[in-house]
XYZ file of C-alpha atoms in Angstrom:
311
model
C 172.978 33.556 9.821
C 176.158 32.889 11.745
C 178.220 34.765 9.170
C 175.945 37.840 9.485
C 176.483 37.800 13.220
C 180.251 37.593 12.786
C 180.208 40.514 10.403
C 178.155 42.541 12.940
C 180.732 41.849 15.738
C 183.603 42.995 13.517
C 181.890 46.429 13.110
C 182.307 47.255 16.827
C 184.811 49.899 17.741
C 187.222 48.229 20.127
C 189.351 51.303 20.757
C 189.518 52.583 24.369
C 187.291 55.700 24.528
C 188.589 59.000 25.790
C 187.472 59.399 29.397
C 187.113 63.073 30.506
C 189.158 64.064 33.520
C 187.427 63.498 36.854
C 187.529 65.902 39.690
C 188.711 64.925 43.173
C 185.777 66.768 44.854
C 182.341 67.448 43.468
C 182.013 69.993 40.718
C 179.886 72.159 43.044
C 178.491 75.290 41.395
C 178.957 78.574 43.227
C 175.769 80.614 43.878
C 174.908 83.827 42.158
C 178.214 84.491 40.361
C 177.964 87.842 38.553
C 175.360 89.292 40.934
C 175.430 91.433 44.034
C 174.275 88.351 46.059
C 177.482 86.335 44.921
C 178.699 83.665 47.314
C 181.844 84.158 49.345
C 184.759 81.822 49.073
C 184.504 80.647 52.647
C 180.831 79.908 52.207
C 181.718 77.713 49.204
C 184.320 75.904 51.261
C 181.746 75.170 53.977
C 179.172 74.002 51.400
C 181.659 71.849 49.761
C 182.448 70.045 53.008
C 178.696 69.693 53.642
C 177.967 68.029 50.338
C 180.824 65.505 51.081
C 179.281 64.822 54.512
C 182.419 66.012 56.446
C 183.229 68.989 58.520
C 185.440 71.842 57.158
C 188.431 70.797 59.196
C 188.327 67.343 57.759
C 188.081 68.502 54.218
C 190.996 71.009 54.746
C 193.092 68.386 56.517
C 192.774 65.554 54.040
C 192.247 67.415 50.669
C 193.003 71.094 50.731
C 196.151 71.090 52.954
C 198.349 69.027 50.749
C 197.572 71.190 47.718
C 197.908 74.403 49.803
C 201.365 73.640 51.198
C 202.652 71.156 48.602
C 202.866 68.224 50.967
C 200.688 66.103 53.260
C 202.848 66.014 56.334
C 200.373 66.934 59.171
C 202.552 66.113 62.091
C 203.224 69.687 63.015
C 199.749 71.096 62.230
C 197.402 72.701 64.610
C 194.311 71.080 66.050
C 190.840 71.916 64.659
C 191.198 73.958 61.401
C 194.480 72.574 60.098
C 197.581 74.763 59.553
C 198.502 78.212 60.532
C 196.695 79.647 57.580
C 193.324 78.523 58.953
C 194.014 79.338 62.588
C 195.389 82.771 62.213
C 192.315 85.272 62.430
C 194.114 87.806 60.172
C 194.629 85.157 57.551
C 191.073 83.897 57.777
C 189.687 87.451 57.296
C 191.552 87.802 54.043
C 190.350 84.569 52.522
C 187.241 86.322 51.111
C 189.303 89.218 49.987
C 192.724 88.848 48.278
C 196.294 88.087 48.868
C 198.688 85.101 48.630
C 196.535 82.952 50.996
C 193.343 83.704 49.063
C 195.035 82.844 45.760
C 196.408 79.601 47.093
C 193.019 78.524 48.457
C 191.331 79.419 45.082
C 194.019 77.440 43.192
C 193.656 74.416 45.525
C 189.824 74.354 45.248
C 189.879 74.837 41.457
C 192.309 71.893 41.112
C 190.204 69.688 43.431
C 186.850 70.617 41.773
C 187.974 71.353 38.169
C 186.201 74.716 38.310
C 187.699 77.879 36.913
C 185.409 80.558 38.323
C 186.173 80.609 42.052
C 188.158 83.836 41.892
C 184.814 85.485 41.404
C 183.969 84.515 45.050
C 186.573 86.984 46.280
C 187.794 90.568 45.735
C 191.003 89.561 44.045
C 190.170 91.378 40.874
C 190.011 94.683 42.762
C 192.934 94.415 45.218
C 194.510 97.460 43.643
C 191.384 99.523 44.091
C 190.722 99.096 47.690
C 192.659 97.794 50.676
C 191.289 95.448 53.414
C 192.160 97.851 56.333
C 189.025 98.278 58.470
C 186.978 96.658 55.726
C 186.685 93.076 56.649
C 184.729 91.506 59.554
C 186.343 89.582 62.375
C 183.269 87.417 62.777
C 180.182 86.214 60.677
C 177.230 88.467 59.919
C 174.016 87.294 58.402
C 170.481 88.219 57.596
C 167.931 85.978 59.410
C 165.281 86.961 56.822
C 167.418 85.572 53.984
C 168.117 82.349 55.852
C 164.405 81.947 56.614
C 163.336 82.571 53.064
C 165.856 80.181 51.515
C 164.943 77.494 54.003
C 161.200 77.842 53.345
C 161.661 77.801 49.576
C 164.209 74.890 49.748
C 166.989 77.018 48.291
C 170.717 76.496 49.128
C 171.715 78.243 52.295
C 174.945 80.287 51.798
C 176.801 83.424 52.843
C 176.923 86.258 50.281
C 180.287 87.934 49.920
C 178.748 91.274 50.670
C 178.112 90.135 54.349
C 181.793 89.857 54.997
C 182.398 93.605 54.761
C 182.384 95.335 58.107
C 180.849 98.637 56.838
C 177.764 96.773 55.284
C 175.226 97.083 58.145
C 171.971 96.020 56.363
C 170.736 93.384 54.032
C 170.320 94.884 50.590
C 167.399 92.613 49.868
C 165.262 93.097 53.107
C 166.869 96.341 54.490
C 167.162 94.354 57.775
C 170.102 94.865 60.055
C 172.860 92.214 59.684
C 173.156 90.043 62.829
C 176.585 89.256 64.360
C 175.481 87.340 67.488
C 173.632 84.075 67.882
C 170.195 84.663 69.338
C 170.305 81.339 71.229
C 173.693 81.297 72.968
C 174.743 84.972 72.331
C 178.100 83.868 70.921
C 179.779 85.620 67.987
C 180.659 83.178 65.271
C 184.081 82.836 63.716
C 184.425 83.337 59.863
C 185.100 79.548 59.796
C 185.275 76.999 62.516
C 186.077 73.212 62.521
C 182.447 72.362 62.535
C 180.958 75.369 60.603
C 177.609 74.837 58.799
C 175.949 77.473 56.783
C 172.946 78.974 58.631
C 173.748 77.248 61.938
C 175.670 78.343 65.053
C 178.948 76.412 65.497
C 178.669 76.837 69.275
C 175.106 75.625 70.121
C 174.164 74.182 66.689
C 170.840 76.058 66.555
C 169.268 77.378 63.342
C 170.054 81.058 62.723
C 166.966 81.704 60.610
C 164.414 81.452 63.405
C 162.777 84.915 63.245
C 161.060 84.505 66.521
C 164.426 84.672 68.372
C 165.240 88.156 67.033
C 164.157 91.443 68.629
C 165.539 94.186 66.499
C 164.689 97.656 67.349
C 164.666 100.528 64.933
C 168.075 102.124 64.787
C 166.735 105.550 63.720
C 169.304 106.070 61.075
C 169.867 109.586 59.622
C 169.140 110.319 56.051
C 172.889 110.847 55.440
C 173.641 107.422 56.989
C 170.960 105.671 54.902
C 172.277 107.410 51.802
C 175.900 106.413 52.497
C 174.891 102.757 53.329
C 172.903 102.589 50.023
C 175.866 104.046 48.057
C 178.308 101.627 49.689
C 176.280 98.566 48.957
C 175.709 99.748 45.423
C 179.568 100.253 44.967
C 180.569 97.043 46.635
C 177.811 95.161 44.877
C 179.021 96.465 41.508
C 182.528 95.336 42.273
C 181.334 91.894 43.465
C 179.221 91.527 40.234
C 182.086 92.775 38.102
C 180.126 95.614 36.724
C 182.732 97.793 35.075
C 180.109 100.463 34.228
C 180.475 101.801 37.712
C 183.847 103.101 36.681
C 182.764 104.812 33.574
C 180.905 107.606 35.238
C 182.150 110.999 36.380
C 181.947 109.904 40.072
C 184.647 107.225 39.704
C 186.874 108.991 42.298
C 183.861 109.186 44.762
C 183.313 105.492 44.390
C 186.915 104.896 45.406
C 186.961 107.427 48.208
C 183.623 106.458 49.938
C 184.995 102.928 50.462
C 188.093 104.366 52.103
C 185.759 106.601 54.189
C 184.025 103.520 55.613
C 187.277 101.799 56.286
C 187.845 104.197 59.308
C 186.564 101.911 62.016
C 187.037 104.557 64.663
C 184.205 106.763 63.360
C 181.409 107.072 65.935
C 179.141 108.763 63.327
C 178.612 108.321 59.639
C 177.269 111.857 59.127
C 179.116 113.778 56.597
C 178.762 116.892 58.707
C 180.859 115.503 61.628
C 183.867 117.967 61.725
C 185.496 115.957 64.469
C 186.684 113.403 62.016
C 190.350 113.701 61.413
C 190.933 114.740 57.838
C 194.607 113.857 58.144
C 193.638 110.153 59.139
C 191.327 109.897 56.215
C 193.827 111.347 53.767
C 196.360 108.873 55.079
C 193.884 105.955 54.580
C 193.332 107.155 51.011
C 196.990 107.703 50.181
C 196.738 105.374 47.163
C 194.142 107.554 45.471
C 195.175 110.459 43.295
C 192.746 112.878 44.764
C 192.771 115.226 47.818
C 190.609 115.001 50.907
C 188.955 118.276 49.774
C 187.733 116.515 46.695
C 186.136 113.756 48.786
C 184.268 116.147 50.949
C 183.069 118.160 48.057
C 181.790 115.058 46.189
C 180.299 113.312 49.209
C 178.394 116.484 50.360
C 177.010 116.874 46.837
C 175.738 113.229 46.934
C 174.187 113.770 50.420
C 172.364 116.912 49.207
C 171.058 115.079 46.103
C 169.791 112.213 48.236
C 168.162 114.655 50.670
C 166.397 116.524 48.025
C 165.050 113.205 46.525
C 163.678 112.120 49.928
């Protein structure tokens, strides 16, 4: 009996097992990658801080900053969101889009989480197609109906990448105007703040999904405005979802040019019939596109007529 036990012990494998690599931060899964409702990179960063029970500035200071700049010397860093990258509004605006700062943030987060899909939370794949001029918001925008629905159904609260684009005025799910001002304290919220929490105001701390606090009146949009808004959401949504079919149709050049059209922040009206719009200004904005402004007006007018006939 003792001999049998000794034989059994000798059959054990005493080699050290291969232990998979462990991530520094949680392997947090982004929300809705490959869909129009895909999460933004800033939203992912804020949620990552939340699951670690710290504020975004603490996560940036102690984990992201050393990877971002290649050292952990914080003696000369700014208060709040650490480093000039996270205090400069122009840099923060680009973090959901593309550029050197965006690529460095993606690289840092992927090293820390061992994920390989965080580029999908930005527009880095399409930086040669569209420019960020007049396209990105200076402050947060959100749909209170989305927040309320996610909260009631115990779903993760997050910020879709689509909400970070200035021309997008309505929620594609609820057709409800996006809000840019807290209904409790009337503050506009920055893209990211030291104490940011998804779905909450960083000034007063109140929940932004309380529908009783919102009193939205009908904007009375023109048919042409609604048609353009729908087209823009469709186009940006296709880019966010990495749907290459959108570029296989005959209206590829229109898809490129309508984005450039919305980039002109000075437009007081979205009506295609507005002849006061400077064609020279639009042509300059679309200088990277190999089509003339006449092509744009011809194509956009045709789309507007098709939309009106359907309505």
